[in-house]
């Protein structure tokens, strides 16, 4: 994490923008939690409950977009050095990308039947979703520690995000490997959509790490 962000929070710990950034990351956690729920429902073939989950996901994404715009407006109001403002705006954008990829993955689930994929692939999809949730939860801790000026905890949390991302990357590679060797009775278009779904899951974890790198 950039030292400039830490200094910014030290000077303005209780500001509206700081609180909104924490809320924004919480939305990212909610978004990935809903993605995990939707993935489970897709595997079960519960269309009705899946659509309810997707509807919740869509609302989270819309609320997050509105909040990001408010964060940018709030940052523009204060007398913050331009370089600090730029870093914080990028931080908000990175968090928004996490939500976008989770939303995109959830939407992709609505275009093919995951329940028709081999069980080992289904399990890897669930494992990857769970690792994504771990990754974004560690990121939430990192941002909260940032707001609370806990420097050592910030570094520990950022390290935990990186470890979770590495786990997600390993699971993603394993899933791609299994797809290449497993006997799959799916239409070509559905197989392509399954790969796109896995790509989106990997991107969720990647964006969590990218946010820490800011």
mmCIF file of the C-alpha atoms, coordinates in Angstrom:
data_MODEL
# 
_entry.id   MODEL 
# 
loop_
_atom_site.group_PDB 
_atom_site.id 
_atom_site.type_symbol 
_atom_site.label_atom_id 
_atom_site.label_alt_id 
_atom_site.label_comp_id 
_atom_site.label_asym_id 
_atom_site.label_entity_id 
_atom_site.label_seq_id 
_atom_site.pdbx_PDB_ins_code 
_atom_site.Cartn_x 
_atom_site.Cartn_y 
_atom_site.Cartn_z 
_atom_site.occupancy 
_atom_site.B_iso_or_equiv 
_atom_site.pdbx_formal_charge 
_atom_site.auth_seq_id 
_atom_site.auth_comp_id 
_atom_site.auth_asym_id 
_atom_site.auth_atom_id 
_atom_site.pdbx_PDB_model_num 
ATOM 1   C CA . UNK A 1 1   ? 0.000   0.000   0.000   1.00 0.00 ? 1   UNK A CA 1 
ATOM 2   C CA . UNK A 1 2   ? 1.243   3.434   -0.861  1.00 0.00 ? 2   UNK A CA 1 
ATOM 3   C CA . UNK A 1 3   ? 2.557   5.451   2.112   1.00 0.00 ? 3   UNK A CA 1 
ATOM 4   C CA . UNK A 1 4   ? 0.732   8.486   0.758   1.00 0.00 ? 4   UNK A CA 1 
ATOM 5   C CA . UNK A 1 5   ? -2.633  6.756   1.309   1.00 0.00 ? 5   UNK A CA 1 
ATOM 6   C CA . UNK A 1 6   ? -1.685  5.949   4.894   1.00 0.00 ? 6   UNK A CA 1 
ATOM 7   C CA . UNK A 1 7   ? -0.774  9.589   5.548   1.00 0.00 ? 7   UNK A CA 1 
ATOM 8   C CA . UNK A 1 8   ? -4.049  10.692  3.974   1.00 0.00 ? 8   UNK A CA 1 
ATOM 9   C CA . UNK A 1 9   ? -6.046  8.483   6.316   1.00 0.00 ? 9   UNK A CA 1 
ATOM 10  C CA . UNK A 1 10  ? -3.967  9.573   9.292   1.00 0.00 ? 10  UNK A CA 1 
ATOM 11  C CA . UNK A 1 11  ? -4.926  13.172  8.634   1.00 0.00 ? 11  UNK A CA 1 
ATOM 12  C CA . UNK A 1 12  ? -8.566  12.529  7.747   1.00 0.00 ? 12  UNK A CA 1 
ATOM 13  C CA . UNK A 1 13  ? -9.448  9.283   9.477   1.00 0.00 ? 13  UNK A CA 1 
ATOM 14  C CA . UNK A 1 14  ? -13.092 10.135  10.093  1.00 0.00 ? 14  UNK A CA 1 
ATOM 15  C CA . UNK A 1 15  ? -13.838 11.770  6.762   1.00 0.00 ? 15  UNK A CA 1 
ATOM 16  C CA . UNK A 1 16  ? -16.837 10.878  4.683   1.00 0.00 ? 16  UNK A CA 1 
ATOM 17  C CA . UNK A 1 17  ? -14.657 9.596   1.834   1.00 0.00 ? 17  UNK A CA 1 
ATOM 18  C CA . UNK A 1 18  ? -12.819 7.169   4.133   1.00 0.00 ? 18  UNK A CA 1 
ATOM 19  C CA . UNK A 1 19  ? -16.082 5.704   5.386   1.00 0.00 ? 19  UNK A CA 1 
ATOM 20  C CA . UNK A 1 20  ? -17.414 5.403   1.843   1.00 0.00 ? 20  UNK A CA 1 
ATOM 21  C CA . UNK A 1 21  ? -14.282 3.551   0.700   1.00 0.00 ? 21  UNK A CA 1 
ATOM 22  C CA . UNK A 1 22  ? -14.811 1.016   3.496   1.00 0.00 ? 22  UNK A CA 1 
ATOM 23  C CA . UNK A 1 23  ? -18.448 0.627   2.447   1.00 0.00 ? 23  UNK A CA 1 
ATOM 24  C CA . UNK A 1 24  ? -17.366 0.154   -1.155  1.00 0.00 ? 24  UNK A CA 1 
ATOM 25  C CA . UNK A 1 25  ? -15.110 -2.761  -0.247  1.00 0.00 ? 25  UNK A CA 1 
ATOM 26  C CA . UNK A 1 26  ? -17.939 -4.282  1.823   1.00 0.00 ? 26  UNK A CA 1 
ATOM 27  C CA . UNK A 1 27  ? -20.053 -4.229  -1.331  1.00 0.00 ? 27  UNK A CA 1 
ATOM 28  C CA . UNK A 1 28  ? -17.301 -6.158  -3.105  1.00 0.00 ? 28  UNK A CA 1 
ATOM 29  C CA . UNK A 1 29  ? -17.481 -8.799  -0.369  1.00 0.00 ? 29  UNK A CA 1 
ATOM 30  C CA . UNK A 1 30  ? -21.278 -8.956  -0.702  1.00 0.00 ? 30  UNK A CA 1 
ATOM 31  C CA . UNK A 1 31  ? -20.944 -9.281  -4.464  1.00 0.00 ? 31  UNK A CA 1 
ATOM 32  C CA . UNK A 1 32  ? -18.572 -12.247 -4.279  1.00 0.00 ? 32  UNK A CA 1 
ATOM 33  C CA . UNK A 1 33  ? -20.700 -13.884 -1.563  1.00 0.00 ? 33  UNK A CA 1 
ATOM 34  C CA . UNK A 1 34  ? -23.684 -13.658 -3.883  1.00 0.00 ? 34  UNK A CA 1 
ATOM 35  C CA . UNK A 1 35  ? -21.609 -15.114 -6.715  1.00 0.00 ? 35  UNK A CA 1 
ATOM 36  C CA . UNK A 1 36  ? -20.773 -18.104 -4.526  1.00 0.00 ? 36  UNK A CA 1 
ATOM 37  C CA . UNK A 1 37  ? -24.460 -18.540 -3.717  1.00 0.00 ? 37  UNK A CA 1 
ATOM 38  C CA . UNK A 1 38  ? -25.383 -18.305 -7.389  1.00 0.00 ? 38  UNK A CA 1 
ATOM 39  C CA . UNK A 1 39  ? -22.751 -20.877 -8.340  1.00 0.00 ? 39  UNK A CA 1 
ATOM 40  C CA . UNK A 1 40  ? -24.114 -23.353 -5.813  1.00 0.00 ? 40  UNK A CA 1 
ATOM 41  C CA . UNK A 1 41  ? -27.647 -22.805 -7.088  1.00 0.00 ? 41  UNK A CA 1 
ATOM 42  C CA . UNK A 1 42  ? -26.525 -23.202 -10.719 1.00 0.00 ? 42  UNK A CA 1 
ATOM 43  C CA . UNK A 1 43  ? -24.929 -26.548 -9.898  1.00 0.00 ? 43  UNK A CA 1 
ATOM 44  C CA . UNK A 1 44  ? -28.132 -27.625 -8.145  1.00 0.00 ? 44  UNK A CA 1 
ATOM 45  C CA . UNK A 1 45  ? -30.169 -26.522 -11.152 1.00 0.00 ? 45  UNK A CA 1 
ATOM 46  C CA . UNK A 1 46  ? -32.437 -24.348 -8.996  1.00 0.00 ? 46  UNK A CA 1 
ATOM 47  C CA . UNK A 1 47  ? -33.405 -21.786 -11.636 1.00 0.00 ? 47  UNK A CA 1 
ATOM 48  C CA . UNK A 1 48  ? -35.889 -19.843 -9.488  1.00 0.00 ? 48  UNK A CA 1 
ATOM 49  C CA . UNK A 1 49  ? -33.496 -19.247 -6.594  1.00 0.00 ? 49  UNK A CA 1 
ATOM 50  C CA . UNK A 1 50  ? -30.631 -18.605 -8.993  1.00 0.00 ? 50  UNK A CA 1 
ATOM 51  C CA . UNK A 1 51  ? -32.566 -15.773 -10.640 1.00 0.00 ? 51  UNK A CA 1 
ATOM 52  C CA . UNK A 1 52  ? -33.236 -14.274 -7.211  1.00 0.00 ? 52  UNK A CA 1 
ATOM 53  C CA . UNK A 1 53  ? -29.516 -14.422 -6.493  1.00 0.00 ? 53  UNK A CA 1 
ATOM 54  C CA . UNK A 1 54  ? -28.704 -12.812 -9.838  1.00 0.00 ? 54  UNK A CA 1 
ATOM 55  C CA . UNK A 1 55  ? -31.182 -10.031 -9.115  1.00 0.00 ? 55  UNK A CA 1 
ATOM 56  C CA . UNK A 1 56  ? -29.409 -9.312  -5.817  1.00 0.00 ? 56  UNK A CA 1 
ATOM 57  C CA . UNK A 1 57  ? -26.078 -9.303  -7.632  1.00 0.00 ? 57  UNK A CA 1 
ATOM 58  C CA . UNK A 1 58  ? -27.354 -6.774  -10.161 1.00 0.00 ? 58  UNK A CA 1 
ATOM 59  C CA . UNK A 1 59  ? -28.540 -4.473  -7.369  1.00 0.00 ? 59  UNK A CA 1 
ATOM 60  C CA . UNK A 1 60  ? -25.187 -4.674  -5.591  1.00 0.00 ? 60  UNK A CA 1 
ATOM 61  C CA . UNK A 1 61  ? -23.407 -3.741  -8.813  1.00 0.00 ? 61  UNK A CA 1 
ATOM 62  C CA . UNK A 1 62  ? -25.694 -0.758  -9.375  1.00 0.00 ? 62  UNK A CA 1 
ATOM 63  C CA . UNK A 1 63  ? -25.330 0.464   -5.781  1.00 0.00 ? 63  UNK A CA 1 
ATOM 64  C CA . UNK A 1 64  ? -21.554 0.100   -6.009  1.00 0.00 ? 64  UNK A CA 1 
ATOM 65  C CA . UNK A 1 65  ? -21.431 2.179   -9.190  1.00 0.00 ? 65  UNK A CA 1 
ATOM 66  C CA . UNK A 1 66  ? -23.376 4.948   -7.479  1.00 0.00 ? 66  UNK A CA 1 
ATOM 67  C CA . UNK A 1 67  ? -21.144 4.816   -4.423  1.00 0.00 ? 67  UNK A CA 1 
ATOM 68  C CA . UNK A 1 68  ? -17.968 5.003   -6.517  1.00 0.00 ? 68  UNK A CA 1 
ATOM 69  C CA . UNK A 1 69  ? -19.258 8.160   -8.179  1.00 0.00 ? 69  UNK A CA 1 
ATOM 70  C CA . UNK A 1 70  ? -19.986 9.625   -4.743  1.00 0.00 ? 70  UNK A CA 1 
ATOM 71  C CA . UNK A 1 71  ? -16.478 8.745   -3.586  1.00 0.00 ? 71  UNK A CA 1 
ATOM 72  C CA . UNK A 1 72  ? -14.980 10.524  -6.590  1.00 0.00 ? 72  UNK A CA 1 
ATOM 73  C CA . UNK A 1 73  ? -17.187 13.560  -5.958  1.00 0.00 ? 73  UNK A CA 1 
ATOM 74  C CA . UNK A 1 74  ? -16.169 13.589  -2.291  1.00 0.00 ? 74  UNK A CA 1 
ATOM 75  C CA . UNK A 1 75  ? -12.476 13.358  -3.103  1.00 0.00 ? 75  UNK A CA 1 
ATOM 76  C CA . UNK A 1 76  ? -12.828 16.221  -5.561  1.00 0.00 ? 76  UNK A CA 1 
ATOM 77  C CA . UNK A 1 77  ? -14.265 18.469  -2.829  1.00 0.00 ? 77  UNK A CA 1 
ATOM 78  C CA . UNK A 1 78  ? -11.400 18.210  -0.351  1.00 0.00 ? 78  UNK A CA 1 
ATOM 79  C CA . UNK A 1 79  ? -8.076  19.962  -0.412  1.00 0.00 ? 79  UNK A CA 1 
ATOM 80  C CA . UNK A 1 80  ? -6.166  16.796  -1.182  1.00 0.00 ? 80  UNK A CA 1 
ATOM 81  C CA . UNK A 1 81  ? -2.887  16.811  -3.155  1.00 0.00 ? 81  UNK A CA 1 
ATOM 82  C CA . UNK A 1 82  ? -3.556  15.694  -6.709  1.00 0.00 ? 82  UNK A CA 1 
ATOM 83  C CA . UNK A 1 83  ? -1.259  12.667  -6.455  1.00 0.00 ? 83  UNK A CA 1 
ATOM 84  C CA . UNK A 1 84  ? -3.051  11.447  -3.302  1.00 0.00 ? 84  UNK A CA 1 
ATOM 85  C CA . UNK A 1 85  ? -6.416  12.034  -4.918  1.00 0.00 ? 85  UNK A CA 1 
ATOM 86  C CA . UNK A 1 86  ? -5.340  10.057  -7.971  1.00 0.00 ? 86  UNK A CA 1 
ATOM 87  C CA . UNK A 1 87  ? -4.228  7.085   -5.864  1.00 0.00 ? 87  UNK A CA 1 
ATOM 88  C CA . UNK A 1 88  ? -7.493  7.001   -3.912  1.00 0.00 ? 88  UNK A CA 1 
ATOM 89  C CA . UNK A 1 89  ? -9.566  7.280   -7.071  1.00 0.00 ? 89  UNK A CA 1 
ATOM 90  C CA . UNK A 1 90  ? -7.655  4.357   -8.574  1.00 0.00 ? 90  UNK A CA 1 
ATOM 91  C CA . UNK A 1 91  ? -8.268  2.397   -5.374  1.00 0.00 ? 91  UNK A CA 1 
ATOM 92  C CA . UNK A 1 92  ? -12.020 2.963   -5.729  1.00 0.00 ? 92  UNK A CA 1 
ATOM 93  C CA . UNK A 1 93  ? -11.843 1.947   -9.387  1.00 0.00 ? 93  UNK A CA 1 
ATOM 94  C CA . UNK A 1 94  ? -9.962  -1.255  -8.598  1.00 0.00 ? 94  UNK A CA 1 
ATOM 95  C CA . UNK A 1 95  ? -12.611 -2.222  -6.043  1.00 0.00 ? 95  UNK A CA 1 
ATOM 96  C CA . UNK A 1 96  ? -15.271 -1.485  -8.635  1.00 0.00 ? 96  UNK A CA 1 
ATOM 97  C CA . UNK A 1 97  ? -13.563 -3.867  -11.055 1.00 0.00 ? 97  UNK A CA 1 
ATOM 98  C CA . UNK A 1 98  ? -13.769 -6.649  -8.471  1.00 0.00 ? 98  UNK A CA 1 
ATOM 99  C CA . UNK A 1 99  ? -17.519 -6.128  -8.356  1.00 0.00 ? 99  UNK A CA 1 
ATOM 100 C CA . UNK A 1 100 ? -17.728 -5.915  -12.149 1.00 0.00 ? 100 UNK A CA 1 
ATOM 101 C CA . UNK A 1 101 ? -15.962 -9.252  -12.628 1.00 0.00 ? 101 UNK A CA 1 
ATOM 102 C CA . UNK A 1 102 ? -18.085 -10.934 -9.958  1.00 0.00 ? 102 UNK A CA 1 
ATOM 103 C CA . UNK A 1 103 ? -21.174 -9.533  -11.647 1.00 0.00 ? 103 UNK A CA 1 
ATOM 104 C CA . UNK A 1 104 ? -19.921 -10.675 -15.051 1.00 0.00 ? 104 UNK A CA 1 
ATOM 105 C CA . UNK A 1 105 ? -19.274 -14.187 -13.771 1.00 0.00 ? 105 UNK A CA 1 
ATOM 106 C CA . UNK A 1 106 ? -22.762 -14.348 -12.277 1.00 0.00 ? 106 UNK A CA 1 
ATOM 107 C CA . UNK A 1 107 ? -24.283 -13.182 -15.552 1.00 0.00 ? 107 UNK A CA 1 
ATOM 108 C CA . UNK A 1 108 ? -22.334 -15.824 -17.473 1.00 0.00 ? 108 UNK A CA 1 
ATOM 109 C CA . UNK A 1 109 ? -23.817 -18.509 -15.222 1.00 0.00 ? 109 UNK A CA 1 
ATOM 110 C CA . UNK A 1 110 ? -27.204 -17.481 -16.574 1.00 0.00 ? 110 UNK A CA 1 
ATOM 111 C CA . UNK A 1 111 ? -26.171 -18.384 -20.139 1.00 0.00 ? 111 UNK A CA 1 
ATOM 112 C CA . UNK A 1 112 ? -25.198 -22.069 -19.742 1.00 0.00 ? 112 UNK A CA 1 
ATOM 113 C CA . UNK A 1 113 ? -25.944 -25.010 -17.446 1.00 0.00 ? 113 UNK A CA 1 
ATOM 114 C CA . UNK A 1 114 ? -23.080 -25.528 -15.030 1.00 0.00 ? 114 UNK A CA 1 
ATOM 115 C CA . UNK A 1 115 ? -24.854 -28.605 -13.646 1.00 0.00 ? 115 UNK A CA 1 
ATOM 116 C CA . UNK A 1 116 ? -24.027 -30.395 -16.903 1.00 0.00 ? 116 UNK A CA 1 
ATOM 117 C CA . UNK A 1 117 ? -20.292 -29.959 -16.412 1.00 0.00 ? 117 UNK A CA 1 
ATOM 118 C CA . UNK A 1 118 ? -18.326 -32.863 -14.869 1.00 0.00 ? 118 UNK A CA 1 
ATOM 119 C CA . UNK A 1 119 ? -18.545 -32.958 -11.076 1.00 0.00 ? 119 UNK A CA 1 
ATOM 120 C CA . UNK A 1 120 ? -14.817 -32.371 -10.704 1.00 0.00 ? 120 UNK A CA 1 
ATOM 121 C CA . UNK A 1 121 ? -15.171 -29.152 -12.733 1.00 0.00 ? 121 UNK A CA 1 
ATOM 122 C CA . UNK A 1 122 ? -18.178 -28.068 -10.667 1.00 0.00 ? 122 UNK A CA 1 
ATOM 123 C CA . UNK A 1 123 ? -16.176 -28.588 -7.488  1.00 0.00 ? 123 UNK A CA 1 
ATOM 124 C CA . UNK A 1 124 ? -13.256 -26.576 -8.838  1.00 0.00 ? 124 UNK A CA 1 
ATOM 125 C CA . UNK A 1 125 ? -15.652 -23.737 -9.740  1.00 0.00 ? 125 UNK A CA 1 
ATOM 126 C CA . UNK A 1 126 ? -16.984 -23.733 -6.181  1.00 0.00 ? 126 UNK A CA 1 
ATOM 127 C CA . UNK A 1 127 ? -13.475 -23.903 -4.737  1.00 0.00 ? 127 UNK A CA 1 
ATOM 128 C CA . UNK A 1 128 ? -12.429 -20.952 -6.885  1.00 0.00 ? 128 UNK A CA 1 
ATOM 129 C CA . UNK A 1 129 ? -15.471 -18.932 -5.778  1.00 0.00 ? 129 UNK A CA 1 
ATOM 130 C CA . UNK A 1 130 ? -14.657 -19.679 -2.138  1.00 0.00 ? 130 UNK A CA 1 
ATOM 131 C CA . UNK A 1 131 ? -11.057 -18.595 -2.656  1.00 0.00 ? 131 UNK A CA 1 
ATOM 132 C CA . UNK A 1 132 ? -12.285 -15.391 -4.329  1.00 0.00 ? 132 UNK A CA 1 
ATOM 133 C CA . UNK A 1 133 ? -14.397 -14.726 -1.245  1.00 0.00 ? 133 UNK A CA 1 
ATOM 134 C CA . UNK A 1 134 ? -11.378 -15.298 0.995   1.00 0.00 ? 134 UNK A CA 1 
ATOM 135 C CA . UNK A 1 135 ? -9.353  -12.948 -1.185  1.00 0.00 ? 135 UNK A CA 1 
ATOM 136 C CA . UNK A 1 136 ? -11.851 -10.092 -1.099  1.00 0.00 ? 136 UNK A CA 1 
ATOM 137 C CA . UNK A 1 137 ? -12.467 -10.591 2.627   1.00 0.00 ? 137 UNK A CA 1 
ATOM 138 C CA . UNK A 1 138 ? -8.730  -10.211 3.263   1.00 0.00 ? 138 UNK A CA 1 
ATOM 139 C CA . UNK A 1 139 ? -8.817  -7.083  1.126   1.00 0.00 ? 139 UNK A CA 1 
ATOM 140 C CA . UNK A 1 140 ? -11.641 -5.706  3.258   1.00 0.00 ? 140 UNK A CA 1 
ATOM 141 C CA . UNK A 1 141 ? -9.470  -6.248  6.340   1.00 0.00 ? 141 UNK A CA 1 
ATOM 142 C CA . UNK A 1 142 ? -6.618  -4.482  4.600   1.00 0.00 ? 142 UNK A CA 1 
ATOM 143 C CA . UNK A 1 143 ? -8.737  -1.408  3.824   1.00 0.00 ? 143 UNK A CA 1 
ATOM 144 C CA . UNK A 1 144 ? -10.167 -1.361  7.350   1.00 0.00 ? 144 UNK A CA 1 
ATOM 145 C CA . UNK A 1 145 ? -6.677  -1.535  8.832   1.00 0.00 ? 145 UNK A CA 1 
ATOM 146 C CA . UNK A 1 146 ? -5.737  1.301   6.532   1.00 0.00 ? 146 UNK A CA 1 
ATOM 147 C CA . UNK A 1 147 ? -8.582  3.426   7.859   1.00 0.00 ? 147 UNK A CA 1 
ATOM 148 C CA . UNK A 1 148 ? -7.609  2.526   11.440  1.00 0.00 ? 148 UNK A CA 1 
ATOM 149 C CA . UNK A 1 149 ? -3.933  3.396   10.807  1.00 0.00 ? 149 UNK A CA 1 
ATOM 150 C CA . UNK A 1 150 ? -2.745  -0.103  11.745  1.00 0.00 ? 150 UNK A CA 1 
ATOM 151 C CA . UNK A 1 151 ? 0.394   -0.191  9.625   1.00 0.00 ? 151 UNK A CA 1 
ATOM 152 C CA . UNK A 1 152 ? 1.663   -3.674  10.558  1.00 0.00 ? 152 UNK A CA 1 
ATOM 153 C CA . UNK A 1 153 ? -1.808  -5.141  10.095  1.00 0.00 ? 153 UNK A CA 1 
ATOM 154 C CA . UNK A 1 154 ? -2.049  -3.462  6.685   1.00 0.00 ? 154 UNK A CA 1 
ATOM 155 C CA . UNK A 1 155 ? 1.074   -5.282  5.514   1.00 0.00 ? 155 UNK A CA 1 
ATOM 156 C CA . UNK A 1 156 ? -0.110  -8.595  6.977   1.00 0.00 ? 156 UNK A CA 1 
ATOM 157 C CA . UNK A 1 157 ? -3.520  -8.261  5.318   1.00 0.00 ? 157 UNK A CA 1 
ATOM 158 C CA . UNK A 1 158 ? -1.963  -7.337  1.972   1.00 0.00 ? 158 UNK A CA 1 
ATOM 159 C CA . UNK A 1 159 ? 0.284   -10.400 2.227   1.00 0.00 ? 159 UNK A CA 1 
ATOM 160 C CA . UNK A 1 160 ? -2.764  -12.579 2.942   1.00 0.00 ? 160 UNK A CA 1 
ATOM 161 C CA . UNK A 1 161 ? -4.512  -11.181 -0.133  1.00 0.00 ? 161 UNK A CA 1 
ATOM 162 C CA . UNK A 1 162 ? -1.496  -12.125 -2.251  1.00 0.00 ? 162 UNK A CA 1 
ATOM 163 C CA . UNK A 1 163 ? -1.458  -15.665 -0.825  1.00 0.00 ? 163 UNK A CA 1 
ATOM 164 C CA . UNK A 1 164 ? -5.180  -16.092 -1.521  1.00 0.00 ? 164 UNK A CA 1 
ATOM 165 C CA . UNK A 1 165 ? -4.673  -14.829 -5.085  1.00 0.00 ? 165 UNK A CA 1 
ATOM 166 C CA . UNK A 1 166 ? -1.897  -17.381 -5.613  1.00 0.00 ? 166 UNK A CA 1 
ATOM 167 C CA . UNK A 1 167 ? -4.253  -20.126 -4.408  1.00 0.00 ? 167 UNK A CA 1 
ATOM 168 C CA . UNK A 1 168 ? -6.945  -18.903 -6.791  1.00 0.00 ? 168 UNK A CA 1 
ATOM 169 C CA . UNK A 1 169 ? -4.464  -18.888 -9.660  1.00 0.00 ? 169 UNK A CA 1 
ATOM 170 C CA . UNK A 1 170 ? -3.452  -22.486 -8.913  1.00 0.00 ? 170 UNK A CA 1 
ATOM 171 C CA . UNK A 1 171 ? -7.096  -23.601 -8.828  1.00 0.00 ? 171 UNK A CA 1 
ATOM 172 C CA . UNK A 1 172 ? -7.813  -21.765 -12.068 1.00 0.00 ? 172 UNK A CA 1 
ATOM 173 C CA . UNK A 1 173 ? -4.907  -23.535 -13.811 1.00 0.00 ? 173 UNK A CA 1 
ATOM 174 C CA . UNK A 1 174 ? -6.081  -26.871 -12.420 1.00 0.00 ? 174 UNK A CA 1 
ATOM 175 C CA . UNK A 1 175 ? -9.594  -26.269 -13.743 1.00 0.00 ? 175 UNK A CA 1 
ATOM 176 C CA . UNK A 1 176 ? -8.255  -25.405 -17.215 1.00 0.00 ? 176 UNK A CA 1 
ATOM 177 C CA . UNK A 1 177 ? -6.096  -28.538 -17.131 1.00 0.00 ? 177 UNK A CA 1 
ATOM 178 C CA . UNK A 1 178 ? -9.058  -30.720 -16.150 1.00 0.00 ? 178 UNK A CA 1 
ATOM 179 C CA . UNK A 1 179 ? -11.150 -29.203 -18.935 1.00 0.00 ? 179 UNK A CA 1 
ATOM 180 C CA . UNK A 1 180 ? -8.523  -30.277 -21.426 1.00 0.00 ? 180 UNK A CA 1 
ATOM 181 C CA . UNK A 1 181 ? -8.534  -33.894 -20.243 1.00 0.00 ? 181 UNK A CA 1 
ATOM 182 C CA . UNK A 1 182 ? -12.001 -34.615 -18.834 1.00 0.00 ? 182 UNK A CA 1 
ATOM 183 C CA . UNK A 1 183 ? -14.790 -36.243 -20.799 1.00 0.00 ? 183 UNK A CA 1 
ATOM 184 C CA . UNK A 1 184 ? -17.256 -33.413 -21.224 1.00 0.00 ? 184 UNK A CA 1 
ATOM 185 C CA . UNK A 1 185 ? -20.715 -33.827 -22.699 1.00 0.00 ? 185 UNK A CA 1 
ATOM 186 C CA . UNK A 1 186 ? -21.454 -30.171 -23.301 1.00 0.00 ? 186 UNK A CA 1 
ATOM 187 C CA . UNK A 1 187 ? -22.139 -28.147 -26.408 1.00 0.00 ? 187 UNK A CA 1 
ATOM 188 C CA . UNK A 1 188 ? -19.175 -26.232 -27.745 1.00 0.00 ? 188 UNK A CA 1 
ATOM 189 C CA . UNK A 1 189 ? -20.826 -22.899 -26.994 1.00 0.00 ? 189 UNK A CA 1 
ATOM 190 C CA . UNK A 1 190 ? -21.502 -23.969 -23.397 1.00 0.00 ? 190 UNK A CA 1 
ATOM 191 C CA . UNK A 1 191 ? -17.895 -25.078 -22.994 1.00 0.00 ? 191 UNK A CA 1 
ATOM 192 C CA . UNK A 1 192 ? -16.734 -21.656 -24.216 1.00 0.00 ? 192 UNK A CA 1 
ATOM 193 C CA . UNK A 1 193 ? -19.036 -19.968 -21.707 1.00 0.00 ? 193 UNK A CA 1 
ATOM 194 C CA . UNK A 1 194 ? -17.681 -22.209 -18.943 1.00 0.00 ? 194 UNK A CA 1 
ATOM 195 C CA . UNK A 1 195 ? -14.150 -21.074 -19.790 1.00 0.00 ? 195 UNK A CA 1 
ATOM 196 C CA . UNK A 1 196 ? -15.325 -17.439 -19.723 1.00 0.00 ? 196 UNK A CA 1 
ATOM 197 C CA . UNK A 1 197 ? -16.851 -18.068 -16.303 1.00 0.00 ? 197 UNK A CA 1 
ATOM 198 C CA . UNK A 1 198 ? -13.547 -19.443 -15.010 1.00 0.00 ? 198 UNK A CA 1 
ATOM 199 C CA . UNK A 1 199 ? -11.691 -16.471 -16.505 1.00 0.00 ? 199 UNK A CA 1 
ATOM 200 C CA . UNK A 1 200 ? -13.990 -14.074 -14.641 1.00 0.00 ? 200 UNK A CA 1 
ATOM 201 C CA . UNK A 1 201 ? -13.422 -15.942 -11.375 1.00 0.00 ? 201 UNK A CA 1 
ATOM 202 C CA . UNK A 1 202 ? -9.672  -15.664 -11.802 1.00 0.00 ? 202 UNK A CA 1 
ATOM 203 C CA . UNK A 1 203 ? -10.001 -11.953 -12.577 1.00 0.00 ? 203 UNK A CA 1 
ATOM 204 C CA . UNK A 1 204 ? -11.833 -11.365 -9.278  1.00 0.00 ? 204 UNK A CA 1 
ATOM 205 C CA . UNK A 1 205 ? -8.794  -12.598 -7.353  1.00 0.00 ? 205 UNK A CA 1 
ATOM 206 C CA . UNK A 1 206 ? -6.381  -10.770 -9.655  1.00 0.00 ? 206 UNK A CA 1 
ATOM 207 C CA . UNK A 1 207 ? -8.161  -7.476  -9.055  1.00 0.00 ? 207 UNK A CA 1 
ATOM 208 C CA . UNK A 1 208 ? -8.021  -8.001  -5.297  1.00 0.00 ? 208 UNK A CA 1 
ATOM 209 C CA . UNK A 1 209 ? -4.252  -8.299  -5.538  1.00 0.00 ? 209 UNK A CA 1 
ATOM 210 C CA . UNK A 1 210 ? -4.074  -5.323  -7.921  1.00 0.00 ? 210 UNK A CA 1 
ATOM 211 C CA . UNK A 1 211 ? -5.985  -3.226  -5.373  1.00 0.00 ? 211 UNK A CA 1 
ATOM 212 C CA . UNK A 1 212 ? -3.368  -4.006  -2.722  1.00 0.00 ? 212 UNK A CA 1 
ATOM 213 C CA . UNK A 1 213 ? -0.623  -3.148  -5.192  1.00 0.00 ? 213 UNK A CA 1 
ATOM 214 C CA . UNK A 1 214 ? -2.032  0.365   -5.530  1.00 0.00 ? 214 UNK A CA 1 
# 
